[in-house]
Coordinates of C-alpha atoms in Angstrom, one line a residue:
Chain A
M7 CA 0.0 0.0 0.0
P8 CA 2.5 2.7 -1.1
E9 CA -0.2 5.3 -1.2
R10 CA -1.0 4.9 2.5
E11 CA 2.6 5.0 3.5
Q12 CA 3.1 8.2 1.7
K13 CA 0.1 9.6 3.4
K14 CA 1.5 8.6 6.8
K15 CA 4.8 10.3 6.1
A16 CA 3.3 13.5 4.6
A17 CA 0.6 14.1 7.2
P18 CA 1.2 12.8 10.7
K19 CA -1.9 14.7 11.9
E20 CA -4.1 12.6 9.6
R21 CA -2.5 9.5 10.9
V22 CA -3.8 10.3 14.4
E23 CA -7.2 10.6 13.0
E24 CA -6.8 7.3 11.3
D25 CA -6.0 5.7 14.5
V26 CA -9.1 7.1 16.1
E27 CA -11.1 5.7 13.1
V28 CA -9.6 2.3 13.6
A29 CA -10.3 2.4 17.3
A30 CA -13.9 3.3 16.8
P31 CA -15.0 0.2 14.9
A32 CA -13.1 -2.0 17.4
K33 CA -15.1 -0.5 20.2
Q34 CA -18.3 -0.8 18.1
G35 CA -17.4 -4.4 17.5
E36 CA -17.0 -5.0 21.2
K37 CA -20.4 -3.4 21.8
L38 CA -22.0 -5.6 19.1
K39 CA -20.4 -8.7 20.6
E40 CA -21.8 -7.7 24.0
E41 CA -25.2 -7.2 22.5
L42 CA -25.0 -10.6 20.7
D43 CA -23.9 -12.3 23.9
D44 CA -26.9 -10.8 25.7
L45 CA -29.2 -11.9 23.0
L46 CA -27.9 -15.4 23.1
D47 CA -28.3 -15.5 26.9
E48 CA -31.9 -14.3 26.4
I49 CA -32.5 -17.0 23.8
D50 CA -31.0 -19.6 26.1
S51 CA -33.6 -18.7 28.7
V52 CA -36.5 -19.4 26.3
L53 CA -35.1 -22.5 24.6
E54 CA -37.0 -25.8 25.3
D55 CA -35.3 -27.6 28.2
N56 CA -34.2 -30.9 26.7
A57 CA -33.0 -30.2 23.2
E58 CA -32.3 -33.8 22.3
E59 CA -35.6 -35.1 23.5
F60 CA -37.6 -32.2 22.0
V61 CA -36.0 -32.7 18.6
R62 CA -36.4 -36.4 18.7
N63 CA -40.1 -36.2 19.5
Y64 CA -40.8 -33.6 16.9
V65 CA -42.5 -35.7 14.3
Q66 CA -45.1 -34.4 11.8
K67 CA -47.5 -36.0 9.4
G68 CA -46.6 -35.3 5.8
G69 CA -48.8 -32.7 4.1
Q70 CA -49.0 -31.1 0.7
Chain B
M11 CA -52.1 -10.3 -21.8
A12 CA -51.1 -9.8 -18.2
V13 CA -54.0 -9.8 -15.7
P14 CA -53.7 -8.2 -12.3
K15 CA -51.7 -10.4 -10.0
V16 CA -54.2 -11.2 -7.3
C17 CA -52.4 -13.4 -4.8
G18 CA -52.6 -15.3 -1.6
I19 CA -50.6 -17.7 0.6
E20 CA -51.8 -20.9 2.2
T21 CA -49.7 -22.3 5.1
E22 CA -49.9 -25.7 6.7
Y23 CA -48.5 -25.2 10.2
G24 CA -46.6 -27.9 12.1
V25 CA -48.7 -28.9 15.1
T26 CA -47.8 -30.9 18.3
L27 CA -50.0 -31.9 21.2
R28 CA -47.5 -32.1 24.0
G29 CA -48.2 -34.0 27.3
A30 CA -50.7 -36.4 25.8
A31 CA -50.2 -40.2 25.6
E32 CA -50.5 -39.8 21.8
S33 CA -50.1 -36.6 19.8
N34 CA -53.2 -36.5 17.6
P35 CA -52.5 -33.7 15.1
V36 CA -56.0 -33.7 13.6
L37 CA -57.5 -33.3 17.1
A38 CA -55.0 -30.6 18.0
S39 CA -55.6 -28.7 14.8
S40 CA -59.4 -28.9 15.3
M41 CA -59.0 -27.6 18.9
L42 CA -57.0 -24.6 17.7
I43 CA -59.5 -23.6 15.1
N44 CA -62.6 -24.3 17.3
A45 CA -61.0 -22.3 20.2
Y46 CA -60.3 -19.4 17.9
V47 CA -63.7 -19.3 16.3
E48 CA -65.8 -19.0 19.4
H49 CA -68.8 -17.6 17.6
R50 CA -70.9 -19.7 15.3
K51 CA -68.7 -21.2 12.6
V52 CA -69.4 -20.5 9.0
G53 CA -69.0 -23.6 6.9
W54 CA -67.0 -24.0 3.8
D55 CA -69.0 -24.7 0.6
F56 CA -67.2 -27.5 -1.3
D57 CA -69.3 -27.4 -4.5
D58 CA -66.6 -25.8 -6.6
E59 CA -63.6 -27.7 -5.2
S60 CA -61.8 -29.7 -7.9
P61 CA -58.2 -30.1 -6.9
G62 CA -57.9 -33.1 -9.2
R63 CA -58.3 -31.0 -12.4
D64 CA -55.1 -30.8 -14.4
A65 CA -54.0 -27.5 -16.1
R66 CA -52.6 -29.5 -19.0
G67 CA -56.1 -30.9 -19.7
F68 CA -55.5 -34.4 -18.7
A69 CA -54.7 -36.5 -15.6
R70 CA -51.6 -38.7 -15.8
E71 CA -52.1 -42.4 -15.2
G72 CA -51.4 -43.4 -11.7
S73 CA -51.5 -39.8 -10.4
A74 CA -53.4 -39.3 -7.2
P75 CA -55.5 -36.1 -6.9
P76 CA -55.8 -35.0 -3.3
E77 CA -59.0 -35.9 -1.6
V78 CA -61.1 -33.0 -0.3
E79 CA -61.7 -33.7 3.4
T80 CA -65.2 -32.3 3.9
H81 CA -65.7 -33.7 7.4
L82 CA -62.9 -31.7 9.1
V83 CA -63.1 -28.3 10.7
N84 CA -63.3 -25.7 8.1
T85 CA -64.2 -22.0 8.6
V86 CA -64.1 -18.5 7.2
L87 CA -62.9 -15.5 9.1
T88 CA -64.1 -11.9 8.9
N89 CA -60.8 -10.9 7.3
G90 CA -61.8 -13.1 4.3
A91 CA -59.3 -15.9 5.2
R92 CA -60.1 -19.6 5.3
Y93 CA -58.9 -21.5 8.5
Y94 CA -59.2 -25.2 8.5
V95 CA -57.7 -28.7 9.1
D96 CA -55.8 -30.0 6.1
H97 CA -53.7 -33.2 6.0
A98 CA -53.4 -33.3 9.8
H99 CA -52.2 -29.6 10.0
P100 CA -54.0 -26.4 10.8
E101 CA -54.0 -24.5 7.5
Y102 CA -54.4 -20.7 7.2
S103 CA -55.2 -19.4 3.7
T104 CA -54.9 -15.6 3.5
P105 CA -57.6 -13.6 1.9
E106 CA -57.0 -12.7 -1.7
C107 CA -54.6 -9.6 -1.9
A108 CA -53.9 -7.2 -4.7
D109 CA -50.2 -6.7 -4.0
A110 CA -47.2 -8.2 -2.3
L111 CA -47.2 -5.7 0.6
E112 CA -50.8 -6.4 1.5
L113 CA -50.0 -10.1 1.4
V114 CA -47.1 -9.7 3.7
R115 CA -49.5 -8.2 6.2
A116 CA -52.2 -10.9 5.6
D117 CA -49.6 -13.6 6.0
K118 CA -48.2 -12.2 9.2
A119 CA -51.8 -11.8 10.5
G120 CA -52.1 -15.6 10.0
E121 CA -49.2 -16.1 12.4
R122 CA -51.0 -14.0 15.0
V123 CA -54.3 -15.9 14.5
L124 CA -52.4 -19.2 15.2
A125 CA -50.7 -17.7 18.2
R126 CA -54.1 -16.5 19.6
S127 CA -55.6 -19.9 18.8
M128 CA -52.9 -21.6 20.9
Q129 CA -53.7 -19.3 23.8
A130 CA -57.4 -19.9 23.4
A131 CA -57.0 -23.7 23.1
R132 CA -55.3 -23.9 26.5
R133 CA -58.7 -23.9 28.3
L134 CA -59.7 -27.0 26.3
L135 CA -56.5 -28.9 27.3
E136 CA -55.9 -31.2 30.3
P137 CA -53.4 -30.1 32.9
G138 CA -49.8 -30.6 31.7
Q139 CA -50.9 -30.5 28.0
D140 CA -49.8 -27.9 25.5
I141 CA -50.3 -27.4 21.8
L142 CA -47.2 -26.2 19.9
V143 CA -47.4 -24.7 16.4
H144 CA -44.5 -24.0 14.1
K145 CA -44.5 -22.1 10.8
N146 CA -42.1 -24.4 9.1
N147 CA -42.1 -27.0 6.3
S148 CA -40.5 -30.1 7.6
D149 CA -39.9 -32.1 10.8
G150 CA -36.3 -32.9 9.8
K151 CA -37.3 -36.6 9.5
G152 CA -38.5 -36.6 6.0
N153 CA -42.0 -35.3 6.5
S154 CA -42.9 -32.1 4.7
Y155 CA -45.9 -29.9 4.6
G156 CA -46.5 -27.0 2.4
T157 CA -46.6 -23.2 2.1
H158 CA -48.3 -22.5 -1.2
E159 CA -48.7 -19.3 -3.1
N160 CA -51.5 -18.5 -5.5
Y161 CA -51.5 -16.1 -8.4
L162 CA -54.2 -15.1 -10.8
V163 CA -53.1 -15.8 -14.4
D164 CA -54.6 -15.2 -17.8
R165 CA -56.4 -18.3 -19.1
A166 CA -55.3 -17.5 -22.6
L167 CA -51.7 -18.3 -21.7
P168 CA -50.8 -21.9 -22.7
F169 CA -49.7 -23.8 -19.7
A170 CA -46.5 -25.1 -21.4
G171 CA -45.4 -21.5 -21.8
L172 CA -45.8 -20.9 -18.1
V173 CA -43.9 -24.1 -17.2
R174 CA -40.9 -23.1 -19.4
Y175 CA -40.1 -20.0 -17.4
M176 CA -41.4 -21.0 -14.0
L177 CA -39.0 -24.0 -13.8
P178 CA -35.8 -21.8 -13.8
W179 CA -37.7 -19.2 -11.8
F180 CA -38.5 -21.6 -8.9
V181 CA -35.0 -23.1 -9.0
T182 CA -33.2 -19.8 -8.7
R183 CA -35.5 -17.7 -6.5
Q184 CA -34.6 -20.0 -3.6
V185 CA -31.6 -17.7 -2.9
F186 CA -34.1 -15.3 -1.3
T187 CA -37.2 -17.4 -0.6
G188 CA -35.5 -20.1 1.4
A189 CA -36.2 -20.5 5.1
G190 CA -33.0 -22.5 5.8
K191 CA -32.6 -25.9 7.3
I192 CA -29.9 -27.9 9.0
S193 CA -29.0 -31.1 7.1
S194 CA -30.8 -32.8 4.3
E195 CA -33.8 -35.1 3.9
N196 CA -35.6 -37.4 1.5
G197 CA -32.4 -39.1 0.3
A198 CA -30.6 -35.9 -0.7
E199 CA -26.8 -35.6 -0.4
P200 CA -25.6 -34.9 3.2
V201 CA -25.1 -31.2 3.9
D202 CA -24.5 -29.1 7.1
Y203 CA -27.0 -26.4 6.3
Q204 CA -29.1 -25.5 3.2
I205 CA -31.0 -22.5 1.9
S206 CA -34.4 -24.1 1.4
S207 CA -36.3 -26.4 3.7
R208 CA -38.4 -27.7 0.8
A209 CA -35.9 -28.3 -2.0
D210 CA -35.1 -31.9 -1.0
F211 CA -38.8 -32.8 -1.5
F212 CA -39.2 -32.0 -5.2
E213 CA -38.9 -35.1 -7.4
E214 CA -40.6 -34.1 -10.7
E215 CA -40.6 -31.1 -13.0
V216 CA -44.3 -30.8 -13.6
G217 CA -47.3 -32.7 -12.2
L218 CA -50.6 -32.7 -10.3
E219 CA -49.4 -34.3 -7.0
T220 CA -48.7 -32.2 -3.9
T221 CA -48.1 -34.8 -1.2
L222 CA -45.7 -37.3 -2.8
K223 CA -43.4 -37.0 -5.8
R224 CA -43.9 -33.3 -5.6
P225 CA -43.4 -31.4 -8.8
I226 CA -41.6 -28.0 -9.1
V227 CA -44.6 -26.7 -11.2
N228 CA -47.9 -27.9 -9.9
T229 CA -50.7 -28.3 -12.5
R230 CA -53.7 -28.1 -10.3
D231 CA -56.3 -26.3 -12.4
E232 CA -58.8 -24.9 -10.0
P233 CA -59.1 -21.2 -10.7
H234 CA -61.6 -20.3 -7.9
A235 CA -62.7 -17.7 -10.5
D236 CA -64.2 -17.5 -14.0
P237 CA -62.4 -20.5 -15.7
Q238 CA -62.9 -18.9 -19.1
K239 CA -60.9 -15.9 -18.1
Y240 CA -58.5 -17.1 -15.5
R241 CA -56.1 -19.7 -14.2
R242 CA -54.7 -19.8 -10.7
L243 CA -51.1 -20.7 -10.6
H244 CA -50.8 -22.9 -7.5
V245 CA -47.1 -22.7 -6.4
I246 CA -45.9 -25.5 -4.1
A247 CA -42.2 -24.8 -4.4
G248 CA -41.8 -22.3 -1.7
D249 CA -40.8 -22.0 2.0
A250 CA -42.8 -20.7 5.0
N251 CA -41.2 -17.3 5.6
L252 CA -41.2 -15.3 8.7
C253 CA -39.0 -12.4 7.4
E254 CA -41.3 -9.8 5.8
V255 CA -38.7 -8.9 3.3
A256 CA -38.5 -12.5 2.2
T257 CA -42.3 -12.8 1.7
F258 CA -42.4 -9.4 0.0
L259 CA -39.7 -10.5 -2.5
K260 CA -41.1 -14.0 -3.0
V261 CA -44.5 -12.7 -4.0
G262 CA -43.6 -9.4 -5.6
T263 CA -40.9 -10.8 -7.9
T264 CA -43.0 -13.9 -8.9
A265 CA -45.9 -11.6 -9.8
I266 CA -43.7 -9.5 -12.1
V267 CA -42.2 -12.6 -13.7
L268 CA -45.7 -14.1 -14.3
A269 CA -46.9 -10.8 -15.9
M270 CA -43.8 -10.8 -18.2
V271 CA -44.6 -14.4 -19.3
E272 CA -48.3 -13.5 -19.9
D273 CA -47.1 -10.5 -22.1
D274 CA -44.6 -12.8 -23.9
F275 CA -41.9 -10.3 -22.8
I276 CA -39.1 -12.7 -22.1
D277 CA -37.0 -13.0 -25.2
K278 CA -34.5 -15.4 -23.9
D279 CA -34.4 -19.1 -23.0
L280 CA -33.6 -19.1 -19.3
G281 CA -34.1 -22.8 -19.0
I282 CA -32.0 -25.0 -16.7
V283 CA -30.9 -28.5 -17.5
G284 CA -32.2 -31.0 -14.9
P285 CA -34.2 -28.6 -12.8
V286 CA -35.0 -31.2 -10.1
S287 CA -31.3 -31.8 -9.3
A288 CA -30.6 -28.1 -9.8
M289 CA -33.2 -27.3 -7.1
R290 CA -31.0 -29.2 -4.7
T291 CA -27.7 -27.9 -6.1
V292 CA -28.8 -24.3 -5.4
S293 CA -30.3 -25.0 -2.0
H294 CA -27.3 -27.0 -0.8
D295 CA -24.8 -24.1 -1.3
P296 CA -25.2 -21.3 1.2
T297 CA -22.3 -19.5 -0.5
C298 CA -24.6 -19.1 -3.5
R299 CA -21.7 -19.9 -5.9
A300 CA -22.8 -23.3 -7.2
T301 CA -23.5 -23.3 -10.9
V302 CA -26.3 -25.1 -12.8
E303 CA -26.2 -26.0 -16.5
L304 CA -28.2 -23.8 -18.9
V305 CA -30.3 -25.0 -21.8
E306 CA -28.7 -22.3 -24.0
G307 CA -25.2 -23.7 -23.1
G308 CA -22.7 -22.9 -20.4
R309 CA -23.3 -22.7 -16.6
A310 CA -24.5 -20.0 -14.3
T311 CA -25.1 -19.4 -10.6
A312 CA -28.7 -18.9 -9.4
I313 CA -27.8 -15.3 -8.8
E314 CA -26.7 -14.8 -12.4
V315 CA -30.0 -16.3 -13.7
Q316 CA -31.8 -14.0 -11.2
W317 CA -29.9 -10.9 -12.6
E318 CA -31.2 -11.9 -16.1
F319 CA -34.8 -12.0 -14.7
L320 CA -34.3 -8.7 -13.0
R321 CA -32.8 -7.1 -16.1
L322 CA -35.9 -8.1 -18.0
A323 CA -38.2 -6.9 -15.2
N324 CA -36.6 -3.5 -15.2
K325 CA -37.1 -3.3 -19.0
Y326 CA -40.7 -4.5 -18.6
A327 CA -41.3 -1.8 -15.9
D328 CA -40.0 0.9 -18.3
E329 CA -41.9 -0.3 -21.3
T330 CA -45.1 -1.7 -19.9
G331 CA -45.4 -0.5 -16.4
L332 CA -46.2 -2.5 -13.2
E333 CA -49.9 -1.6 -12.9
H334 CA -50.7 -5.4 -13.1
C335 CA -48.1 -6.3 -10.6
G336 CA -49.6 -4.8 -7.5
G337 CA -49.4 -1.2 -8.8
E338 CA -46.4 1.1 -9.6
D339 CA -45.5 1.9 -6.0
V340 CA -45.3 -1.7 -4.8
G341 CA -43.8 -2.9 -8.0
T342 CA -41.1 -0.3 -8.0
D343 CA -40.3 -1.2 -4.4
V344 CA -40.1 -4.9 -5.3
L345 CA -37.5 -4.1 -8.0
R346 CA -35.5 -2.0 -5.5
H347 CA -35.5 -4.8 -2.9
W348 CA -34.8 -7.4 -5.5
E349 CA -31.7 -5.5 -6.8
A350 CA -30.5 -4.9 -3.2
A351 CA -30.9 -8.6 -2.4
L352 CA -29.0 -9.9 -5.4
T353 CA -26.2 -7.3 -4.9
A354 CA -25.8 -8.4 -1.3
L355 CA -26.1 -12.1 -2.1
E356 CA -23.3 -11.7 -4.6
R357 CA -21.0 -9.9 -2.2
D358 CA -21.7 -11.6 1.1
P359 CA -25.1 -13.4 1.8
M360 CA -24.6 -12.9 5.5
T361 CA -25.2 -9.2 5.1
L362 CA -28.9 -10.1 4.6
D363 CA -29.2 -11.1 8.2
G364 CA -32.6 -9.8 9.4
R365 CA -34.1 -9.7 5.9
L366 CA -33.9 -13.3 4.6
D367 CA -34.9 -16.2 6.8
W368 CA -32.2 -18.6 5.7
V369 CA -29.5 -16.0 6.4
T370 CA -31.0 -14.8 9.7
K371 CA -31.3 -18.4 11.0
L372 CA -27.8 -19.2 9.8
A373 CA -26.3 -16.2 11.5
L374 CA -28.0 -17.3 14.8
L375 CA -26.7 -20.8 14.4
D376 CA -23.2 -19.5 13.6
A377 CA -23.3 -17.4 16.7
Y378 CA -24.1 -20.4 18.8
R379 CA -21.5 -22.5 17.1
A380 CA -18.9 -19.9 17.8
R381 CA -19.9 -19.3 21.4
D382 CA -20.5 -23.0 22.4
G383 CA -18.2 -24.8 19.9
L384 CA -21.1 -26.9 18.7
A385 CA -20.9 -29.4 15.8
W386 CA -23.6 -29.2 13.1
S387 CA -25.0 -32.5 14.5
D388 CA -25.5 -31.0 17.9
P389 CA -29.2 -31.3 19.0
K390 CA -29.1 -27.8 20.4
L391 CA -28.6 -26.5 16.9
A392 CA -31.5 -28.6 15.7
L393 CA -33.6 -27.2 18.4
L394 CA -32.6 -23.6 17.5
D395 CA -33.5 -24.4 13.9
L396 CA -37.0 -25.6 15.0
Q397 CA -37.7 -23.0 17.6
Y398 CA -36.9 -20.2 15.1
H399 CA -40.3 -21.1 13.6
D400 CA -42.2 -21.4 16.9
V401 CA -45.4 -19.3 16.7
R402 CA -45.7 -18.6 20.4
P403 CA -44.6 -15.0 20.9
G404 CA -42.6 -15.8 24.0
S405 CA -40.9 -18.8 22.5
S406 CA -40.4 -17.8 18.9
L407 CA -36.7 -17.1 18.3
Y408 CA -37.7 -15.1 15.2
E409 CA -39.8 -12.9 17.5
R410 CA -36.9 -12.5 19.9
L411 CA -34.8 -11.2 17.0
V412 CA -37.6 -8.8 16.1
A413 CA -37.8 -7.6 19.7
A414 CA -34.0 -7.1 19.7
G415 CA -34.4 -4.8 16.6
K416 CA -32.5 -7.3 14.3
I417 CA -35.3 -7.8 11.8
E418 CA -36.4 -5.4 9.1
R419 CA -40.2 -5.0 9.1
L420 CA -42.3 -3.7 6.2
V421 CA -45.6 -3.4 7.9
T422 CA -46.6 -2.0 11.3
E423 CA -47.8 -4.4 14.1
E424 CA -51.0 -2.3 14.4
S425 CA -51.9 -3.0 10.8
V426 CA -51.1 -6.7 11.3
I427 CA -53.5 -6.9 14.2
E428 CA -56.1 -5.1 12.2
A429 CA -55.7 -7.6 9.4
M430 CA -56.6 -10.4 11.8
T431 CA -60.2 -9.2 11.5
E432 CA -60.4 -6.7 8.6
P433 CA -60.4 -7.9 5.0
P434 CA -58.2 -6.2 2.4
G435 CA -60.2 -3.7 0.5
S436 CA -58.7 -4.5 -2.9
T437 CA -60.3 -7.8 -3.7
R438 CA -63.6 -9.8 -3.3
A439 CA -62.3 -10.8 0.1
Y440 CA -63.8 -7.5 1.2
F441 CA -67.3 -8.6 0.2
R442 CA -66.9 -12.0 1.9
G443 CA -65.4 -10.6 5.1
T444 CA -67.8 -7.7 5.4
C445 CA -70.9 -10.0 4.9
L446 CA -69.6 -12.2 7.6
A447 CA -68.8 -9.4 10.0
R448 CA -72.2 -7.7 9.4
W449 CA -74.5 -10.7 9.2
P450 CA -72.8 -13.7 10.7
E451 CA -76.1 -15.5 11.2
A452 CA -77.1 -15.1 7.6
V453 CA -73.9 -16.5 6.0
V454 CA -74.6 -20.2 5.8
A455 CA -71.5 -21.1 3.8
A456 CA -68.7 -19.5 1.9
N457 CA -66.2 -20.4 -0.7
W458 CA -63.5 -18.4 -2.6
D459 CA -65.9 -17.6 -5.4
S460 CA -69.3 -17.7 -3.8
L461 CA -71.3 -16.9 -0.6
I462 CA -74.5 -18.7 0.5
L463 CA -76.9 -16.4 2.4
D464 CA -80.0 -17.3 4.4
V465 CA -82.2 -14.2 4.0
G466 CA -85.1 -15.5 6.1
T467 CA -87.2 -16.8 3.2
E468 CA -86.7 -20.0 1.1
P469 CA -84.5 -20.8 -0.8
L470 CA -81.0 -20.1 0.3
R471 CA -79.3 -17.5 -2.0
R472 CA -76.0 -18.2 -3.6
I473 CA -74.0 -15.1 -4.6
P474 CA -71.4 -15.9 -7.2
M475 CA -68.1 -13.9 -6.9
M476 CA -66.3 -15.2 -10.0
D477 CA -64.1 -12.2 -10.4
P478 CA -61.5 -11.7 -7.7
L479 CA -61.4 -7.9 -8.5
K480 CA -65.1 -7.3 -7.9
G481 CA -66.6 -7.0 -4.5
T482 CA -63.8 -4.7 -3.5
R483 CA -64.3 -1.8 -1.0
A484 CA -64.6 0.6 -3.9
Y485 CA -67.3 -1.5 -5.5
V486 CA -69.4 -2.5 -2.6
E487 CA -68.9 -0.2 0.3
P488 CA -71.7 2.2 -0.9
L489 CA -73.9 -0.9 -1.3
F490 CA -73.3 -2.1 2.2
A491 CA -74.1 1.5 3.4
E492 CA -77.5 1.3 1.8
C493 CA -78.5 -2.1 3.0
S494 CA -79.4 -2.9 6.5
T495 CA -80.4 -6.6 6.0
P496 CA -79.0 -9.4 3.9
A497 CA -82.3 -9.6 2.1
E498 CA -81.9 -6.0 1.0
L499 CA -78.4 -6.8 -0.2
V500 CA -79.6 -9.8 -2.2
A501 CA -82.4 -7.7 -3.7
R502 CA -80.0 -4.9 -4.6
L503 CA -77.5 -7.3 -6.2
A504 CA -80.3 -8.9 -8.3
S505 CA -81.5 -5.5 -9.6

C-alpha cells in the first residue's frame, strides 16, 4: 500500500485521526459482541429444556 | 395479456399436542380452530372444489389427486381468510390480496391468528398438556408440509409457456425465498445447512401431486374464478417465511415474472438442464456460488440467472409499467428490494441477516456454534432451527430477534393486528369478510368464489363472486351502506 505509507509520512496529523477511526470500529465491534452475547443469553432462557428429547419427539404428518 | 396479480398464501403449520399419551394432530388442529372461532362457525362450501383438475387438460395415469376432506373443521374469518384442518395440519389461507405488501400483512396476521388460537385452546386442554405450532415446512425426519402461493393468471396463456419459465424461476428464487434448514432429507446428499427447507422434496418437474413425488410446477387447475378468463397458478415450491422482506420479495418478484410471461416479454431461453437436481444444487450451497447447466449452453449461478430475470423486469417496468403487478408503487419497491438482495447475495449473503430467513437463521446458528463450539450435528442447533419457527410470541426465536431490533419490518404491528379481523379492500375478500362481519347469522357457507346467504325466506341465495377484483371496497362499500339486512343486499344485487 504505497499510497497509504506516503500519506502517513506526509501528514502525521491525519494518521492520528486514522488511529481514532480504527479504534472506533473496534469499540463498536465489542459493543456488538456484547449485544449478541446478551441476545444469546436471552434466547438460552426461552429454549426448550431438553434439546435432544424435543428434537427427537418432533414428528409431523406429511402434508402437501 | 397480463391480468392483475391477485395473490394469496396458504400455510400448513406444524402442530404438536404435548403431554398427551399420543399426539393427535387432527384433534390438535381442530382444537386450535374451534378455540379461535368462538362464535358460530361459518362452513365452507365445497361445491366448486376440484383439486384433481389438471391444467394440462389431462390426468396422468397413476396420479393421485388430493382428496377434499369435507368432514374436518373448516371455517371462514371476517378478514376473508379460510382457516381449516388439512392433512393433519392447521392451515391458514390468507384472503386474496392485490399486492405483495398487502399479502405480507395478511400472512403475518395468519401467524397472529395461530398464536391466539394456541392461547385460546389452553382452556380445552388437560393439565400438563400444551399445543405447539411451528410455521415451518418439515420435521427434519423426511415429513414435509406446504406453504403455497397462488397467483391469478390469464387463461389464454398456454400452460406449457408458463412451465418453461417457471422452472428456472422456482429453482433460482430460492436464494431469497429459502427459510433455511440444518442437514438434508428425502435421500438428498448430506449437507450441514441448506438454503431451502423444501428443495429436497421435489422429485418431478411438472405434475398434479402435492403430497408425494412433488413437482416443481404444480398443474392443479382450480381457478376459484371464472375459468374462461383465469387460471390460478398454485405454487408449491416455496418455503414458509417469517421475514417480511423475504415474503415481499417472494410474492412481488413472482408476480412480475408471471406478468412478463403473460405478455410474452421474455425474449431469452432461461431454461436450466435438470431442474429437479438443480433445485438441490442451489439449495445445498449457502455461499450461492454453485452453478447449474443452462439449456442455452454454459453454466451460471442462481444469482446470475436472477440478474437476467431482474434485467428483463426493469425493462418491462420501463416499457409496460407495473400496474398489473400490484401497482407502480409496490412494483417499484419490489424491484428495489430485488436488486439490493442480489447485490448483497453476490458480495456476502450474511449481510442479509434480518431480511432473509435462511441467512437470519444461519447467523443465529453460527453465533451459537462460535460461542459454544457446537458441531452441526448437535441437538441444540436442531432445536434452534426448529424454535426459530415457533409461533408462540414468548418462545419464537424469530420474534426474539424482532424484539432485539434485528429484523427489518415492512408493515406495522398495528396493521397486522387489524388484518386479523379486517379484510383487504382491494379484492372480493372485502365482500366475503364484510358480509360475515355484518350478518354472521345469515352467512350459511362461503367459498372463494361464492357466498350462500339465508335471508329468512326460502330458498338459500347463492351469490357468485367469479371475479376476484369485484366485491372490493370501492365497488361494494356504498352498497353495504345502503343495505341494513342481507335480504336488502340480495335484492340490490339482483336488480
